[in-house]
Structures are given as C-alpha cells and as structure tokens.
Coordinates of C-alpha atoms and ligand atoms in Angstrom, one line a residue:
M71 CA 26.3 0.0 15.5
P72 CA 24.4 2.1 13.2
S73 CA 24.3 0.5 9.5
N74 CA 23.6 3.5 6.4
A75 CA 22.5 0.7 4.1
P76 CA 19.1 1.3 2.6
I77 CA 15.5 0.3 3.2
G78 CA 14.0 -1.1 0.4
V79 CA 10.5 0.1 -0.3
F80 CA 7.9 -1.7 -2.5
D81 CA 4.3 -1.1 -3.7
S82 CA 2.3 -2.5 -6.8
G83 CA 2.8 1.0 -8.1
L84 CA 3.2 4.4 -7.1
G85 CA 0.7 3.5 -3.9
G86 CA 3.2 3.4 -1.4
L87 CA 5.1 6.6 -2.1
S88 CA 2.2 7.2 0.5
V89 CA 4.3 5.3 2.9
L90 CA 7.9 6.6 1.9
Q91 CA 6.3 10.3 2.6
A92 CA 5.9 8.9 5.7
V93 CA 9.2 7.3 6.2
R94 CA 11.2 10.0 5.0
A95 CA 9.7 12.2 7.3
L96 CA 10.1 10.3 10.4
L97 CA 13.3 8.4 9.4
P98 CA 15.0 11.2 7.5
H99 CA 18.8 9.9 7.5
E100 CA 17.4 6.5 6.0
S101 CA 18.6 5.9 2.9
L102 CA 15.3 4.5 0.7
L103 CA 15.3 2.0 -2.7
Y104 CA 11.6 2.2 -3.7
V105 CA 10.1 0.2 -6.3
A106 CA 6.9 0.7 -8.0
D107 CA 5.7 -2.8 -9.7
S108 CA 3.8 -0.7 -12.4
R109 CA 4.4 -3.0 -15.0
F110 CA 1.9 -5.5 -12.9
A111 CA -0.5 -3.2 -11.2
P112 CA -3.2 -4.0 -10.6
Y113 CA -2.0 -6.5 -8.0
G114 CA -6.0 -6.6 -6.9
E115 CA -7.5 -7.9 -9.6
R116 CA -4.4 -11.3 -10.0
P117 CA -4.1 -14.9 -8.3
D118 CA -2.9 -14.8 -4.7
A119 CA 0.2 -17.3 -6.5
F120 CA 0.8 -14.0 -8.4
I121 CA 1.1 -11.6 -5.7
E122 CA 2.8 -13.7 -3.7
Q123 CA 5.7 -14.7 -6.2
R124 CA 6.0 -11.4 -7.5
S125 CA 6.7 -10.2 -3.7
L126 CA 9.3 -12.6 -3.2
A127 CA 11.3 -11.5 -6.5
I128 CA 11.0 -7.7 -5.7
G129 CA 11.9 -8.4 -1.7
R130 CA 15.1 -10.7 -3.1
W131 CA 16.1 -7.7 -5.6
L132 CA 16.3 -5.6 -2.9
R133 CA 18.4 -7.5 -0.8
E134 CA 21.2 -8.2 -3.9
R135 CA 21.0 -4.7 -4.1
G136 CA 22.4 -4.2 -0.5
A137 CA 19.1 -3.4 1.6
K138 CA 19.0 -3.9 5.9
A139 CA 15.7 -4.1 5.9
L140 CA 11.8 -3.9 3.9
V141 CA 9.3 -2.3 3.7
V142 CA 6.2 -4.0 1.8
A143 CA 3.8 -0.4 1.8
C144 CA 0.5 -2.5 -0.3
N145 CA -2.1 -4.2 1.6
T146 CA -2.4 -7.0 -0.8
A147 CA 1.8 -7.5 -1.2
T148 CA 1.3 -8.2 2.7
A149 CA -1.7 -9.8 2.7
H150 CA -0.2 -12.7 -0.3
G151 CA 3.3 -12.3 0.6
V152 CA 4.4 -11.3 3.5
A153 CA 4.6 -14.7 5.8
A154 CA 6.6 -16.2 1.8
L155 CA 8.9 -13.1 2.3
R156 CA 10.1 -13.8 5.7
A157 CA 10.7 -17.2 5.4
D158 CA 12.9 -16.1 2.5
A159 CA 15.7 -14.9 4.5
P160 CA 16.4 -13.2 8.3
W161 CA 15.4 -9.5 7.5
P162 CA 12.9 -7.2 9.0
V163 CA 10.4 -6.8 6.8
I164 CA 7.6 -4.3 7.5
G165 CA 3.7 -5.2 6.6
V166 CA 1.5 -3.1 6.1
E167 CA -2.9 -3.3 6.7
P168 CA -5.6 -2.2 6.8
G169 CA -6.1 0.5 9.9
I170 CA -9.3 -1.8 11.2
K171 CA -8.2 -1.3 14.6
P172 CA -7.5 1.8 14.8
A173 CA -11.1 2.1 13.2
A174 CA -12.9 0.6 15.3
A175 CA -11.3 2.7 17.6
A176 CA -12.7 5.5 16.1
S177 CA -16.0 4.8 14.9
R178 CA -19.0 5.9 17.4
S179 CA -21.7 4.7 14.9
G180 CA -20.2 1.3 14.9
V181 CA -19.9 1.1 11.3
I182 CA -17.1 1.4 9.5
G183 CA -15.9 1.0 5.7
V184 CA -13.7 -0.6 4.6
L185 CA -11.9 0.3 0.8
A186 CA -9.0 -2.0 -0.5
T187 CA -8.8 -4.3 -3.2
A188 CA -10.1 -7.6 -3.6
A189 CA -7.6 -9.8 -3.2
T190 CA -7.0 -8.0 0.2
L191 CA -10.5 -8.1 1.3
R192 CA -10.1 -12.0 0.2
S193 CA -7.4 -12.6 2.1
A194 CA -7.4 -15.3 5.4
R195 CA -4.8 -12.0 7.0
F196 CA -7.8 -9.6 6.3
A197 CA -10.5 -12.2 8.0
D198 CA -8.2 -13.0 11.0
L199 CA -7.1 -9.3 11.5
L200 CA -11.6 -8.3 11.7
A201 CA -12.1 -11.5 13.9
R202 CA -9.3 -10.1 16.4
H203 CA -10.8 -6.5 16.1
T204 CA -14.2 -6.1 15.5
A205 CA -15.8 -5.4 18.9
Q206 CA -19.5 -6.3 20.0
G207 CA -22.0 -4.7 18.0
Q208 CA -19.6 -3.6 15.4
R209 CA -20.0 -3.7 11.9
F210 CA -17.2 -3.8 8.6
L211 CA -18.9 -3.2 5.3
C212 CA -16.4 -4.4 3.2
Q213 CA -16.3 -3.0 -0.7
P214 CA -13.4 -3.4 -3.3
G215 CA -12.5 -0.4 -5.2
H216 CA -12.4 -1.9 -8.6
G217 CA -11.1 0.0 -11.0
L218 CA -9.5 3.1 -8.7
V219 CA -6.4 1.6 -8.5
E220 CA -5.5 2.1 -12.3
R221 CA -7.7 5.5 -12.8
I222 CA -4.2 6.0 -9.1
E223 CA -1.7 4.8 -11.8
A224 CA -3.0 7.0 -14.6
G225 CA -1.6 10.5 -11.9
D226 CA -5.9 10.7 -11.6
V227 CA -7.2 11.5 -8.7
D228 CA -10.2 13.4 -8.9
S229 CA -11.7 13.3 -12.4
P230 CA -15.6 13.1 -12.9
E231 CA -15.0 9.0 -13.7
V232 CA -13.1 8.9 -10.1
M233 CA -15.9 10.8 -8.1
T234 CA -18.3 8.4 -9.9
L235 CA -16.1 5.1 -8.3
L236 CA -16.4 7.3 -5.1
D237 CA -19.7 7.5 -4.9
R238 CA -20.7 4.2 -6.0
F239 CA -18.7 2.7 -2.9
V240 CA -18.9 5.5 0.1
E241 CA -22.3 6.5 -0.3
P242 CA -23.8 2.8 0.3
M243 CA -21.2 2.8 3.3
L244 CA -22.8 6.2 4.4
A245 CA -26.9 5.1 3.8
Q246 CA -26.2 2.3 6.7
G247 CA -24.3 4.4 9.3
A248 CA -20.8 4.1 8.7
D249 CA -18.8 7.7 10.0
T250 CA -15.3 5.7 9.2
L251 CA -13.3 4.5 6.5
V252 CA -10.1 2.7 6.6
L253 CA -8.5 3.4 3.1
G254 CA -7.2 -0.3 3.1
C255 CA -4.8 0.1 -0.3
T256 CA -2.3 2.5 0.0
H257 CA -3.2 4.2 -4.0
Y258 CA -6.1 5.5 -1.8
P259 CA -4.2 8.4 0.2
F260 CA -4.0 10.3 -2.7
L261 CA -8.0 10.3 -3.4
I262 CA -8.7 12.7 0.8
P263 CA -8.7 15.6 -0.9
A264 CA -11.3 14.2 -3.5
L265 CA -13.1 12.6 -0.1
Q266 CA -12.7 15.4 2.0
R267 CA -14.4 17.4 -0.7
R268 CA -17.0 15.3 -1.3
F269 CA -18.5 13.9 1.7
G270 CA -17.1 16.7 4.2
T271 CA -16.6 15.0 7.8
A272 CA -19.1 13.0 7.5
L273 CA -16.3 10.1 7.7
T274 CA -13.0 9.9 9.4
L275 CA -10.2 8.5 7.7
I276 CA -8.1 6.2 8.3
D277 CA -4.5 5.9 7.0
T278 CA -2.0 4.1 8.2
G279 CA 0.7 5.6 6.8
A280 CA 2.7 6.8 10.2
A281 CA 2.2 4.2 11.9
I282 CA 3.9 2.2 9.8
A283 CA 7.0 4.2 9.0
R284 CA 7.0 4.4 13.2
Q285 CA 6.8 0.8 13.4
L286 CA 9.7 0.7 11.2
Q287 CA 11.8 3.0 13.6
R288 CA 11.0 0.6 16.7
R289 CA 12.1 -2.5 14.4
L290 CA 16.2 -0.8 13.3
A291 CA 16.0 0.1 16.9
T292 CA 15.2 -3.2 17.7
D293 CA 18.0 -4.6 15.3
G294 CA 20.3 -2.2 15.9
L295 CA 20.2 -0.9 12.1
N296 CA 19.1 2.8 12.9
A297 CA 21.5 4.8 10.2
S298 CA 24.0 7.7 11.7
Q299 CA 23.7 10.9 10.2
P300 CA 24.6 11.4 7.3
P301 CA 26.3 14.8 5.8
G302 CA 23.5 16.1 4.4
G303 CA 21.3 15.6 7.0
H304 CA 19.0 12.6 4.3
G305 CA 19.3 9.7 2.9
D306 CA 19.6 9.2 -0.3
L307 CA 16.5 8.5 -2.5
Q308 CA 16.3 6.1 -5.7
L309 CA 12.7 5.5 -7.1
M310 CA 12.4 2.6 -9.6
T311 CA 9.2 1.3 -11.5
T312 CA 9.3 -1.9 -13.8
A313 CA 7.3 0.5 -16.1
N314 CA 7.1 3.7 -17.7
A315 CA 8.7 5.8 -15.3
N316 CA 6.6 9.0 -16.2
A317 CA 3.6 7.7 -13.6
L318 CA 6.3 7.5 -10.6
Q319 CA 7.9 10.8 -12.0
T320 CA 4.7 13.0 -11.9
M321 CA 3.4 11.9 -8.6
A322 CA 6.9 12.0 -7.2
D323 CA 7.5 15.0 -8.4
R324 CA 4.2 16.4 -6.9
L325 CA 4.8 14.7 -3.3
L326 CA 8.5 14.9 -2.7
A327 CA 10.4 17.5 -2.0
N328 CA 13.7 17.4 -4.5
A329 CA 12.4 14.1 -6.5
P330 CA 15.2 12.6 -8.3
R331 CA 14.7 11.3 -11.9
V332 CA 13.3 7.9 -11.8
Q333 CA 14.6 5.0 -13.6
T334 CA 12.9 2.0 -15.1
V335 CA 14.1 -1.4 -13.5
E336 CA 13.1 -5.1 -14.7
I337 CA 12.7 -7.2 -12.1
A338 CA 12.3 -10.5 -14.0
E339 CA 9.4 -13.4 -12.2
I340 CA 11.5 -16.0 -10.3
A341 CA 8.3 -18.8 -10.4
S342 CA 5.6 -20.3 -12.1
H343 CA 2.6 -19.2 -10.7
G344 CA -0.6 -20.3 -12.4
P345 CA -2.4 -18.1 -14.5
A346 CA -1.4 -14.3 -13.8
R347 CA -4.7 -13.0 -14.4
L348 CA -8.1 -13.8 -12.7
D349 CA -12.2 -13.8 -13.9
L350 CA -13.5 -11.5 -11.5
A351 CA -17.1 -10.4 -12.0
P352 CA -16.7 -6.5 -12.7
N353 CA -18.2 -5.2 -9.6
L354 CA -18.3 -7.2 -6.1
P355 CA -21.5 -6.6 -3.6
I356 CA -20.2 -5.0 -0.1
I357 CA -18.9 -7.8 1.5
P358 CA -20.9 -7.8 5.1
A359 CA -18.7 -8.6 7.8
Ligands
DGL41 N1 -1.3 -0.1 -3.4 C1 -1.8 -1.8 -3.4 C2 -2.2 -2.1 -1.7 O1 -1.9 -1.4 -0.8 C3 -2.4 -2.3 -4.4 C4 -2.8 -2.1 -5.3 C5 -3.8 -3.1 -6.2 O2 -2.1 -3.0 -7.1 O3 -4.0 -3.2 -6.9 O4 -2.8 -2.5 -2.2

C-alpha cells in the first residue's frame, strides 16, 4: 500500500540539505518537508537536554503536518534526541551517525580523524560507536569543529577564516598519520571542495549522506510506506526554517534544481530543558579515542 505522505527531514540548520540531496537523488518520488532549526543553531554548542527537546518539538511538529517518517539529518540531534523521538511515537525514525565504520574499513594507516560537533563527540552514542568499530591498532583522533557550523550557516564555505579553522583542526591529524577524515556533522560536506583544495588526496573523506538515503529506502520498503509515482515524476519539496529564510534559500538555490521558496515557521519549545547554553572552552583539545 503506497503512502504519498511526505517524509520529514530536519537539522539544526542548512547542513541537512546534504542529506536531503542524497534522499532526492535516490527517492525522487517521495515528497519531503525539510526543517532547518537555524534559530537555535549551532546545536553542537548546546546542552544535551536542550538538543533532545528541540528534536522532540520538531519531530512532533512534522508528524502533525502528516509526515509518515522522519530523517534526523543531524548527527548532534541523533546523538541526543533519536532515542526520545523513537520512544515518542511509533513511526520510522532514521538517524545519522559519524561514518566510523566505513572509515575504519577505508583507512590504511589506521589513524582516522573525526571532525564533529562537541555535543556529538561527548555523547554516549558516539562512545559506543567508537567502541564497536575500532579495530586493533586503530586510532581515532576526535576534534570538535568549533566555529565551522556558524560559518556555513552564514553561507561561508571557503573564506580565509574557514581555511584557518580547517588548518587548525586537520593539520594535527595529518601530523599524526591520519589518512581518512570522517565528516561527522551534516554541515561539513559543504566543506569538501575546500578540504580537497587544501589537502589534496592526503585524506579520504567519509560522508554518510548516500548511506542514510539507502537506509531510508530500506525502511520505507519494510514498512510498506513507499510513495507511488507522482504525475510529474517528482515528489513535492517544502523548505522551512525557524530563522530568516535567506541563508537556507541561498544554499538551496545553489544545491537543488528548482528549489522552492523557503518559508519561515515557528516551532514552539515544548518543555523546560534547563539552560539553553553551555559554557565551553573555545577550543577543546583533540581527544584521543
Ligand atoms: N548539522 C548538525 C550535525 O550533523 C549540527 C551542527 C550544529 O548545529 O552544531 O551535527
């Protein structure tokens, strides 16, 4: 029984467009509702309980708008919100996680860099992921990408400031023998051209957008939720943000053919979640795994 209801996709901001692109390429018949919670980005510098509550609020909002399934196109929201989202309602919830497993398989030197948000790196889910996939003799060098999401949200993917941050984060990994870099935040695939320009082929870059799209495809098939072919061949796409529409519009126009007009929406907070901000040291050191 096909279901032509849309699939909800959300991220703290415009990073999830990297996943949306892969979903549209693999599942063009599906209609998609995308929410960028840019009003509260970056999630990666916020307390765990805040991230969980935003994830729940957006998940419920998308369900109320008829979404048949949810893609949490954000590593940080998956790390801190996917369990609550799955407990909240019986619907397919697909999360994303840093590509530790493919990186472990791809690395020849056994030294692998992981660039992700501070909130992802401190999560129990991430510790468990590392524990499951670190083979004997392998080392993961985990670096919070402080400052990158803010730049990308502003539409900046290659300014001198971005290049300085990339140098600061990636050069110590190369110096320790890393040959593979996990892009553990859905904003970071937008940095691939800059990373390739700066570091050439020294690093194999691991992005999981296409793998998430395949996982969604399998889950829709298992649950009998595939859309039937719509008249024009393509499902509808709606793009929404909780902040000013300009940044998402610019990135969407750059990435997607016929991007629709972005709408600004309000998604209320649903519960008290303690402080909305964390006091963090501006640059955490590389954490040896
Ligand atoms: N794009 C998100 C991720 O994958 C979140 C970035 C952020 O808001 O800090 O982690």
